[in-house]
Tab-separated table of C-alpha atoms and ligand atoms in Angstrom:
chain	number	residue	atom	x	y	z
A	150	UNK	CA	19.003	21.162	18.718
A	151	UNK	CA	18.367	19.603	15.281
A	152	UNK	CA	14.988	18.467	14.059
A	153	UNK	CA	14.637	14.808	13.103
A	154	UNK	CA	14.500	15.757	9.425
A	155	UNK	CA	17.616	17.933	9.626
A	156	UNK	CA	19.587	15.212	11.388
A	157	UNK	CA	18.487	12.564	8.910
A	158	UNK	CA	19.351	14.726	5.905
A	159	UNK	CA	22.784	15.536	7.283
A	160	UNK	CA	23.498	11.867	7.812
A	161	UNK	CA	22.136	10.762	4.444
A	162	UNK	CA	24.258	13.283	2.560
A	163	UNK	CA	27.370	11.304	3.562
A	164	UNK	CA	26.347	8.046	1.896
A	165	UNK	CA	26.328	6.761	-1.666
A	166	UNK	CA	24.873	3.595	-3.118
A	167	UNK	CA	27.309	0.658	-3.044
A	168	UNK	CA	28.982	-0.738	-6.190
A	169	UNK	CA	27.211	-3.143	-8.541
A	170	UNK	CA	27.819	-6.862	-8.743
A	171	UNK	CA	26.458	-9.727	-10.806
A	172	UNK	CA	24.781	-12.476	-8.802
A	173	UNK	CA	23.287	-15.810	-9.788
A	174	UNK	CA	19.504	-15.710	-9.649
A	175	UNK	CA	19.450	-17.996	-6.589
A	176	UNK	CA	21.145	-15.257	-4.547
A	177	UNK	CA	19.142	-12.301	-5.799
A	178	UNK	CA	16.110	-12.312	-3.496
A	179	UNK	CA	15.779	-8.948	-1.709
A	180	UNK	CA	18.712	-7.473	-3.626
A	181	UNK	CA	18.251	-4.194	-5.437
A	182	UNK	CA	18.300	-4.143	-9.228
A	183	UNK	CA	21.150	-2.017	-10.557
A	184	UNK	CA	19.554	-1.456	-13.966
A	185	UNK	CA	16.289	-1.717	-15.890
A	186	UNK	CA	15.475	-5.163	-17.238
A	187	UNK	CA	14.037	-5.523	-20.747
A	188	UNK	CA	12.324	-8.680	-21.956
A	189	UNK	CA	14.471	-10.443	-24.588
A	190	UNK	CA	11.512	-12.401	-25.955
A	191	UNK	CA	7.727	-12.819	-25.735
A	192	UNK	CA	5.946	-14.704	-22.965
A	193	UNK	CA	4.444	-17.068	-23.700
A	194	UNK	CA	7.008	-17.668	-26.382
A	195	UNK	CA	4.562	-19.757	-28.465
A	196	UNK	CA	0.779	-20.253	-28.629
A	197	UNK	CA	0.004	-23.015	-26.157
A	198	UNK	CA	-2.909	-24.851	-24.618
A	199	UNK	CA	-4.334	-23.735	-21.294
A	200	UNK	CA	-6.131	-27.086	-20.838
A	201	UNK	CA	-5.578	-30.808	-21.220
A	202	UNK	CA	-7.813	-31.599	-24.192
A	203	UNK	CA	-7.918	-31.700	-27.964
A	204	UNK	CA	-6.659	-29.108	-30.401
A	205	UNK	CA	-8.907	-28.566	-33.419
A	206	UNK	CA	-10.169	-26.077	-35.995
A	207	UNK	CA	-13.035	-24.204	-34.344
A	208	UNK	CA	-15.025	-24.407	-37.570
A	209	UNK	CA	-14.991	-28.231	-37.194
A	210	UNK	CA	-16.830	-28.055	-33.875
A	211	UNK	CA	-20.080	-28.675	-35.725
A	212	UNK	CA	-18.849	-32.079	-36.931
A	213	UNK	CA	-19.923	-35.059	-34.854
A	214	UNK	CA	-16.604	-36.838	-34.734
A	215	UNK	CA	-12.984	-35.867	-35.414
A	216	UNK	CA	-10.104	-38.207	-36.043
A	217	UNK	CA	-7.196	-37.818	-33.653
A	218	UNK	CA	-4.030	-37.624	-35.752
A	219	UNK	CA	-1.398	-36.621	-33.198
A	220	UNK	CA	-0.556	-36.623	-29.512
A	221	UNK	CA	1.199	-33.490	-28.215
A	222	UNK	CA	2.654	-33.634	-24.700
A	223	UNK	CA	4.031	-30.481	-23.031
A	224	UNK	CA	7.601	-29.846	-24.085
A	225	UNK	CA	7.263	-31.364	-27.556
A	226	UNK	CA	7.396	-29.520	-30.851
A	227	UNK	CA	4.341	-30.560	-32.927
A	228	UNK	CA	5.056	-31.417	-36.548
A	229	UNK	CA	1.479	-32.035	-37.772
A	230	UNK	CA	-0.755	-29.564	-39.543
A	231	UNK	CA	-4.401	-30.246	-38.729
A	232	UNK	CA	-6.721	-30.580	-41.696
A	233	UNK	CA	-10.494	-30.586	-41.878
A	234	UNK	CA	-12.051	-33.121	-39.468
A	235	UNK	CA	-8.800	-33.677	-37.592
A	236	UNK	CA	-7.830	-33.140	-33.955
A	237	UNK	CA	-4.727	-33.684	-31.805
A	238	UNK	CA	-4.652	-34.644	-28.161
A	239	UNK	CA	-2.788	-31.861	-26.366
A	240	UNK	CA	-1.593	-31.217	-22.793
A	241	UNK	CA	-1.567	-27.969	-20.811
A	242	UNK	CA	1.398	-25.859	-21.871
A	243	UNK	CA	2.012	-27.791	-25.103
A	244	UNK	CA	2.490	-25.864	-28.334
A	245	UNK	CA	-0.624	-25.550	-30.536
A	246	UNK	CA	-0.105	-27.413	-33.828
A	247	UNK	CA	-0.433	-25.634	-37.163
A	248	UNK	CA	-3.994	-25.565	-38.460
A	249	UNK	CA	-5.597	-25.622	-35.003
A	250	UNK	CA	-7.157	-22.485	-33.544
A	251	UNK	CA	-8.944	-23.795	-30.441
A	252	UNK	CA	-8.727	-26.422	-27.728
A	253	UNK	CA	-11.653	-28.360	-26.325
A	254	UNK	CA	-11.060	-29.543	-22.735
A	255	UNK	CA	-10.990	-33.306	-22.214
A	256	UNK	CA	-13.875	-33.019	-19.734
A	257	UNK	CA	-16.119	-31.871	-22.566
A	258	UNK	CA	-15.426	-34.883	-24.796
A	259	UNK	CA	-16.414	-38.559	-24.819
A	260	UNK	CA	-12.800	-39.568	-23.984
A	261	UNK	CA	-12.946	-41.058	-20.521
A	262	UNK	CA	-9.458	-42.565	-20.037
A	263	UNK	CA	-7.906	-39.681	-18.206
A	264	UNK	CA	-5.390	-41.420	-15.982
A	265	UNK	CA	-1.691	-40.871	-16.582
A	266	UNK	CA	-0.227	-43.003	-19.341
A	267	UNK	CA	-3.455	-43.692	-21.233
A	268	UNK	CA	-2.964	-43.589	-25.008
A	269	UNK	CA	-4.803	-41.107	-27.215
A	270	UNK	CA	-8.115	-42.280	-28.740
A	271	UNK	CA	-8.523	-42.828	-32.484
A	272	UNK	CA	-11.532	-40.500	-32.679
A	273	UNK	CA	-13.122	-37.909	-30.463
A	274	UNK	CA	-16.705	-36.631	-30.100
A	275	UNK	CA	-18.035	-33.704	-28.140
A	276	UNK	CA	-21.213	-31.811	-27.676
A	277	UNK	CA	-20.146	-28.279	-26.955
A	278	UNK	CA	-19.287	-25.626	-29.466
A	279	UNK	CA	-15.908	-23.979	-29.296
A	280	UNK	CA	-14.875	-20.558	-30.568
A	281	UNK	CA	-11.630	-19.703	-32.322
A	282	UNK	CA	-8.959	-18.844	-29.751
A	283	UNK	CA	-10.676	-20.656	-26.911
A	284	UNK	CA	-8.297	-22.267	-24.367
A	285	UNK	CA	-5.256	-20.991	-26.226
A	286	UNK	CA	-2.696	-18.767	-24.500
A	287	UNK	CA	-1.382	-16.727	-27.396
A	288	UNK	CA	2.251	-15.818	-27.837
A	289	UNK	CA	3.074	-12.503	-26.122
A	290	UNK	CA	-0.137	-12.403	-24.055
A	291	UNK	CA	1.900	-11.781	-20.880
A	292	UNK	CA	5.099	-10.043	-21.999
A	293	UNK	CA	6.304	-8.594	-25.298
A	294	UNK	CA	9.938	-8.667	-26.356
A	295	UNK	CA	11.338	-5.211	-25.572
A	296	UNK	CA	8.950	-4.521	-22.690
A	297	UNK	CA	10.574	-2.782	-19.732
A	298	UNK	CA	9.590	-5.350	-17.105
A	299	UNK	CA	11.564	-4.460	-13.959
A	300	UNK	CA	12.962	-1.074	-13.068
A	301	UNK	CA	16.310	-0.093	-11.618
A	302	UNK	CA	16.287	0.219	-7.800
A	303	UNK	CA	13.494	-2.290	-7.343
A	304	UNK	CA	13.893	-4.697	-4.458
A	305	UNK	CA	13.634	-8.121	-6.051
A	306	UNK	CA	10.660	-10.147	-4.857
A	307	UNK	CA	10.313	-13.916	-5.181
A	308	UNK	CA	7.901	-13.530	-8.114
A	309	UNK	CA	10.422	-11.249	-9.871
A	310	UNK	CA	12.957	-14.064	-9.749
A	311	UNK	CA	10.414	-16.335	-11.418
A	312	UNK	CA	9.861	-13.867	-14.235
A	313	UNK	CA	13.614	-13.358	-14.672
A	314	UNK	CA	14.072	-17.137	-14.865
A	315	UNK	CA	11.289	-17.433	-17.474
A	316	UNK	CA	13.106	-14.840	-19.523
A	317	UNK	CA	16.414	-16.680	-19.282
A	318	UNK	CA	18.317	-14.394	-16.917
A	319	UNK	CA	20.636	-16.740	-14.994
A	320	UNK	CA	22.582	-13.796	-13.547
A	321	UNK	CA	21.396	-10.338	-12.547
A	322	UNK	CA	23.142	-7.019	-11.918
A	323	UNK	CA	22.350	-5.808	-8.432
A	324	UNK	CA	23.890	-3.444	-5.902
A	325	UNK	CA	26.217	-5.026	-3.376
A	326	UNK	CA	24.678	-5.642	0.021
A	327	UNK	CA	26.013	-3.088	2.473
A	328	UNK	CA	28.085	-4.513	5.350
A	329	UNK	CA	27.463	-3.056	8.758
A	330	UNK	CA	29.722	-3.563	11.780
A	331	UNK	CA	27.713	-3.657	14.979
A	332	UNK	CA	28.873	-3.227	18.527
A	333	UNK	CA	27.373	-2.759	21.936
A	334	UNK	CA	29.256	-1.115	24.752
A	335	UNK	CA	29.110	-1.181	28.503
A	336	UNK	CA	30.709	-3.025	31.406
A	337	UNK	CA	27.260	-4.090	32.597
A	338	UNK	CA	26.557	-6.094	29.428
A	339	UNK	CA	27.043	-9.834	29.176
A	340	UNK	CA	26.103	-12.096	26.328
A	341	UNK	CA	22.867	-14.046	26.574
A	342	UNK	CA	24.859	-17.290	26.924
A	343	UNK	CA	26.546	-16.155	30.119
A	344	UNK	CA	24.745	-16.313	33.485
A	345	UNK	CA	24.035	-12.955	35.092
A	346	UNK	CA	25.921	-11.895	38.202
A	347	UNK	CA	25.241	-8.899	40.430
A	348	UNK	CA	24.894	-5.648	38.523
A	349	UNK	CA	24.999	-7.222	35.069
A	350	UNK	CA	22.335	-7.334	32.338
A	351	UNK	CA	22.174	-9.245	29.106
A	352	UNK	CA	23.109	-7.355	25.948
A	353	UNK	CA	19.855	-6.999	24.000
A	354	UNK	CA	20.721	-4.319	21.445
A	355	UNK	CA	23.105	-6.587	19.531
A	356	UNK	CA	20.225	-8.920	18.787
A	357	UNK	CA	17.576	-6.335	17.960
A	358	UNK	CA	19.872	-4.205	15.824
A	359	UNK	CA	21.398	-7.172	13.971
A	360	UNK	CA	17.930	-8.390	13.016
A	361	UNK	CA	16.862	-4.900	11.941
A	362	UNK	CA	19.954	-4.613	9.750
A	363	UNK	CA	19.406	-8.020	8.201
A	364	UNK	CA	15.752	-7.241	7.534
A	365	UNK	CA	16.830	-4.396	5.273
A	366	UNK	CA	18.960	-6.858	3.265
A	367	UNK	CA	22.313	-5.662	4.628
A	368	UNK	CA	24.942	-7.974	6.156
A	369	UNK	CA	26.074	-7.719	9.766
A	370	UNK	CA	29.571	-8.046	11.139
A	371	UNK	CA	29.036	-8.651	14.867
A	372	UNK	CA	31.843	-7.025	16.800
A	373	UNK	CA	30.417	-7.990	20.192
A	374	UNK	CA	30.444	-5.945	23.366
A	375	UNK	CA	33.099	-3.349	24.100
A	376	UNK	CA	34.090	-2.796	27.709
A	377	UNK	CA	33.975	0.720	29.046
A	378	UNK	CA	37.635	1.304	28.282
A	379	UNK	CA	39.516	3.052	25.533
A	380	UNK	CA	41.475	-0.090	24.569
A	381	UNK	CA	38.444	-2.312	24.293
A	382	UNK	CA	36.494	0.148	22.145
A	383	UNK	CA	39.522	0.803	19.948
A	384	UNK	CA	40.251	-2.848	19.301
A	385	UNK	CA	36.670	-3.525	18.168
A	386	UNK	CA	36.519	-0.453	15.944
A	387	UNK	CA	39.865	-1.397	14.415
A	388	UNK	CA	38.367	-4.695	13.329
A	389	UNK	CA	35.537	-2.851	11.570
A	390	UNK	CA	38.059	-0.737	9.674
A	391	UNK	CA	40.140	-3.709	8.572
A	392	UNK	CA	36.975	-5.433	7.336
A	393	UNK	CA	36.169	-2.371	5.186
A	394	UNK	CA	32.547	-2.148	6.270
A	395	UNK	CA	30.212	0.520	4.908
A	396	UNK	CA	29.099	1.695	8.365
A	397	UNK	CA	29.936	1.165	12.013
A	398	UNK	CA	26.818	1.145	14.181
A	399	UNK	CA	27.154	1.235	17.929
A	400	UNK	CA	24.771	1.573	20.811
A	401	UNK	CA	25.482	3.231	24.153
A	402	UNK	CA	28.636	4.879	25.352
A	403	UNK	CA	27.984	8.171	23.610
A	404	UNK	CA	26.312	10.135	26.382
A	405	UNK	CA	27.998	12.345	28.902
A	406	UNK	CA	28.773	9.611	31.447
A	407	UNK	CA	32.266	9.279	32.873
A	408	UNK	CA	32.639	5.877	31.174
A	409	UNK	CA	31.305	6.724	27.722
A	410	UNK	CA	34.474	5.911	25.805
A	411	UNK	CA	32.968	5.239	22.385
A	412	UNK	CA	32.492	8.924	21.824
A	413	UNK	CA	36.031	9.765	22.829
A	414	UNK	CA	37.669	6.999	20.808
A	415	UNK	CA	35.830	7.968	17.617
A	416	UNK	CA	36.660	11.618	18.137
A	417	UNK	CA	40.384	11.026	18.622
A	418	UNK	CA	40.675	8.676	15.600
A	419	UNK	CA	38.481	10.493	13.150
A	420	UNK	CA	35.764	13.005	13.754
A	421	UNK	CA	32.573	13.111	15.677
A	422	UNK	CA	29.511	15.312	15.608
A	423	UNK	CA	27.459	14.845	18.645
A	424	UNK	CA	23.931	16.010	18.148
A	425	UNK	CA	20.959	16.463	20.274
A	426	UNK	CA	17.931	15.767	18.154
A	427	UNK	CA	14.586	17.210	19.117
A	428	UNK	CA	12.943	13.833	19.607
A	429	UNK	CA	11.855	11.353	22.201
A	430	UNK	CA	13.041	8.743	22.858
A	431	UNK	CA	16.609	8.922	21.649
A	432	UNK	CA	17.680	12.540	21.859
A	433	UNK	CA	21.482	11.944	21.825
A	434	UNK	CA	22.859	10.837	18.474
A	435	UNK	CA	26.494	10.595	17.478
A	436	UNK	CA	27.609	10.725	13.883
A	437	UNK	CA	31.091	10.787	12.434
A	438	UNK	CA	33.932	8.742	11.044
A	439	UNK	CA	36.337	6.321	12.671
A	440	UNK	CA	39.423	6.669	10.494
A	441	UNK	CA	37.392	7.026	7.289
A	442	UNK	CA	34.602	4.588	8.070
A	443	UNK	CA	31.237	6.235	8.722
A	444	UNK	CA	30.025	5.852	12.284
A	445	UNK	CA	26.585	6.204	13.862
A	446	UNK	CA	26.251	5.971	17.628
A	447	UNK	CA	22.761	5.208	18.874
A	448	UNK	CA	21.675	5.671	22.466
A	449	UNK	CA	21.996	2.612	24.734
A	450	UNK	CA	18.490	2.263	26.056
A	451	UNK	CA	16.897	-0.542	24.054
A	452	UNK	CA	13.815	1.385	22.909
A	453	UNK	CA	15.877	4.462	22.034
A	454	UNK	CA	18.265	2.309	20.028
A	455	UNK	CA	15.332	0.768	18.146
A	456	UNK	CA	13.683	4.100	17.388
A	457	UNK	CA	17.041	5.632	16.434
A	458	UNK	CA	17.594	2.795	13.998
A	459	UNK	CA	14.170	3.232	12.401
A	460	UNK	CA	14.522	6.983	12.037
A	461	UNK	CA	18.183	7.409	11.093
A	462	UNK	CA	19.808	4.106	10.204
A	463	UNK	CA	17.162	2.413	8.083
A	464	UNK	CA	17.187	5.267	5.516
A	465	UNK	CA	20.997	5.047	5.364
A	466	UNK	CA	20.880	1.312	4.693
A	467	UNK	CA	18.243	1.856	2.029
A	468	UNK	CA	20.373	4.477	0.340
A	469	UNK	CA	23.526	2.327	0.547
A	470	UNK	CA	21.728	-0.648	-0.920
A	471	UNK	CA	20.280	1.402	-3.774
A	472	UNK	CA	16.598	1.231	-2.852
A	473	UNK	CA	14.236	3.914	-4.042
A	474	UNK	CA	14.513	6.864	-1.668
A	475	UNK	CA	11.485	5.655	0.178
A	476	UNK	CA	10.205	8.094	2.678
A	477	UNK	CA	8.734	5.550	4.990
A	478	UNK	CA	4.972	5.228	4.664
A	479	UNK	CA	2.757	6.162	7.550
A	480	UNK	CA	-0.840	5.306	8.320
A	481	UNK	CA	-3.426	7.402	10.145
A	482	UNK	CA	-4.474	6.082	13.537
A	483	UNK	CA	-7.056	7.423	15.973
A	484	UNK	CA	-5.893	7.901	19.557
A	485	UNK	CA	-8.108	6.174	22.066
A	486	UNK	CA	-6.732	8.139	24.976
A	487	UNK	CA	-5.433	11.616	25.599
A	488	UNK	CA	-1.681	11.724	25.049
A	489	UNK	CA	0.588	14.245	26.691
A	490	UNK	CA	3.864	15.092	25.048
A	491	UNK	CA	6.715	17.402	25.992
A	492	UNK	CA	6.829	19.224	22.663
A	493	UNK	CA	9.611	17.118	21.159
A	494	UNK	CA	8.817	14.939	18.137
A	495	UNK	CA	7.812	11.747	19.927
A	496	UNK	CA	7.543	8.136	18.896
A	497	UNK	CA	5.143	6.269	21.144
A	498	UNK	CA	4.528	2.540	21.292
A	499	UNK	CA	0.917	1.570	20.659
A	500	UNK	CA	-1.251	-1.446	19.984
A	501	UNK	CA	-3.693	-1.093	17.111
A	502	UNK	CA	-7.102	-2.550	16.514
A	503	UNK	CA	-9.341	-1.960	13.546
A	504	UNK	CA	-12.900	-0.713	13.799
A	505	UNK	CA	-14.887	-0.022	10.626
A	506	UNK	CA	-11.715	0.350	8.632
A	507	UNK	CA	-10.108	2.775	11.086
A	508	UNK	CA	-7.057	1.989	13.215
A	509	UNK	CA	-7.616	2.746	16.892
A	510	UNK	CA	-4.393	3.160	18.906
A	511	UNK	CA	-3.863	2.392	22.557
A	512	UNK	CA	-0.463	3.019	24.175
A	513	UNK	CA	1.311	-0.105	25.420
A	514	UNK	CA	1.932	1.012	28.956
A	515	UNK	CA	4.777	3.043	30.334
A	516	UNK	CA	6.846	4.687	27.635
A	517	UNK	CA	10.220	4.582	29.423
A	518	UNK	CA	13.053	4.051	26.967
A	519	UNK	CA	14.279	0.952	28.782
A	520	UNK	CA	10.930	-0.865	28.633
A	521	UNK	CA	11.329	-3.378	25.855
A	522	UNK	CA	8.139	-5.312	26.569
A	523	UNK	CA	6.045	-2.294	25.652
A	524	UNK	CA	7.842	-2.217	22.293
A	525	UNK	CA	7.285	-5.940	21.824
A	526	UNK	CA	3.564	-5.460	22.469
A	527	UNK	CA	3.308	-2.545	20.044
A	528	UNK	CA	2.053	-2.731	16.462
A	529	UNK	CA	2.999	0.837	15.662
A	530	UNK	CA	5.009	3.876	16.632
A	531	UNK	CA	2.731	6.890	16.869
A	532	UNK	CA	4.371	10.092	15.689
A	533	UNK	CA	3.534	13.079	17.847
A	534	UNK	CA	4.865	16.129	15.978
A	535	UNK	CA	7.229	18.652	17.503
A	536	UNK	CA	5.399	21.448	19.286
A	537	UNK	CA	2.398	19.336	20.241
A	538	UNK	CA	1.873	19.067	23.979
A	539	UNK	CA	-1.464	17.290	24.058
A	540	UNK	CA	-3.293	15.000	21.644
A	541	UNK	CA	-6.990	14.873	22.616
A	542	UNK	CA	-9.045	11.672	22.619
A	543	UNK	CA	-10.223	10.779	19.109
A	544	UNK	CA	-7.568	12.843	17.279
A	545	UNK	CA	-5.810	11.187	14.332
A	546	UNK	CA	-2.023	11.041	14.194
A	547	UNK	CA	0.472	9.457	11.782
A	548	UNK	CA	2.090	6.172	12.724
A	549	UNK	CA	4.752	3.798	11.448
A	550	UNK	CA	3.573	0.208	11.350
A	551	UNK	CA	6.058	-2.149	12.974
B	860	AMP	P1	24.647	4.380	28.153
B	860	AMP	O1	24.351	5.057	26.879
B	860	AMP	O2	25.900	3.598	28.093
B	860	AMP	O3	24.593	5.321	29.289
B	860	AMP	O4	23.460	3.339	28.373
B	860	AMP	C1	22.145	3.749	28.605
B	860	AMP	C2	21.312	2.607	29.148
B	860	AMP	O5	21.149	1.610	28.179
B	860	AMP	C3	21.898	1.887	30.346
B	860	AMP	O6	20.851	1.554	31.251
B	860	AMP	C4	22.500	0.656	29.744
B	860	AMP	O7	22.624	-0.411	30.657
B	860	AMP	C5	21.511	0.339	28.661
B	860	AMP	N1	22.141	-0.407	27.588
B	860	AMP	C6	23.210	0.001	26.907
B	860	AMP	N2	23.568	-0.898	25.969
B	860	AMP	C7	22.685	-1.910	26.069
B	860	AMP	C8	22.536	-3.127	25.371
B	860	AMP	N3	23.358	-3.478	24.382
B	860	AMP	N4	21.523	-3.947	25.723
B	860	AMP	C9	20.684	-3.592	26.729
B	860	AMP	N5	20.771	-2.437	27.406
B	860	AMP	C10	21.765	-1.612	27.098
B	861	MG	MG1	27.185	2.716	29.267
């Protein structure tokens, strides 16, 4: 039997990051940068005012009254050069005129017409002193031309898109989103839109797994539910091949049941390794190729499928999409109850609460691999390492936050 780490490494070794593509900025959120980004110019690009007020020479602040010789709205290019005793009305973000080295906010002057559209005054008086540089955002204060601002393999966040826009990048080189074909299998499964009849259940894995895939930034091709027959499985898998997906992900139909055709169909049209991984839930795991498209077969039980995705599929999707090889971060949680384990690496559903900065974990009821509610109620998967048979009350273990 393989350890979780061995199984994951074997799977990961078969995948490479997808090709690059250039996307308009509007489509780049959550995509992975395919190269470092260097700033082409300074930000701010010019000295500008951080306040609505009056630009002046700081040394003139001791004068009682200044004459206002220009009005500088944001977006304009000032042409004046301020001389001694002169000021210019200026708006937030507007370029500082030559000669000025400070801005005095309008609130600190005797100019009271502050509603939109009011013309600039002829003169301005103020009481406060102002130092050189005050209320000016100098050129390059945020970014210098040539700065390495975003690194290859970063997942683009909304604020990254803002910075890229400020720096004039209308298009960005990213890795292509992986495309994943998803199927469920089993004669008992009917779609959520179809009323249940005797012996049937609604297909839940298609919904959970599709959302998990999409959350990583990959695209889903929903193949639907295969019947427990060779023909049905084959026709769905054929569709995945013709669509040239990066991975076929299935759930169920890979155990040792008499009707588990997924396993057989993959094996006879490609190759299949069927592994037993030393973990709970989700011991059976199928990995191979259908024709030459990589295939991962997760167990059918909804909680096993979820855990299998988190442990084996998420890292594959991250690698395909070019993300930093993130070993998923864990947090320490303190077990509120004694936990028995069977010695396999176990992933247990637990609710968390915080007490004095420490997470306290309480299992969410029965840990059967078909019990989806207990997964819904969980905030975390506790990781009980292989070889551990009992975790005493108060012991800390690692956990994945959900
Ligand atoms: P199997 O691997 O086909 O033996 O399925 C194991 C268990 O998971 C059975 O109880 C199935 O009914 C259940 N199961 C399989 N696929 C799904 C699915 N897509 N949604 C909900 N339950 C499923
Ligand atoms: Mg089945």
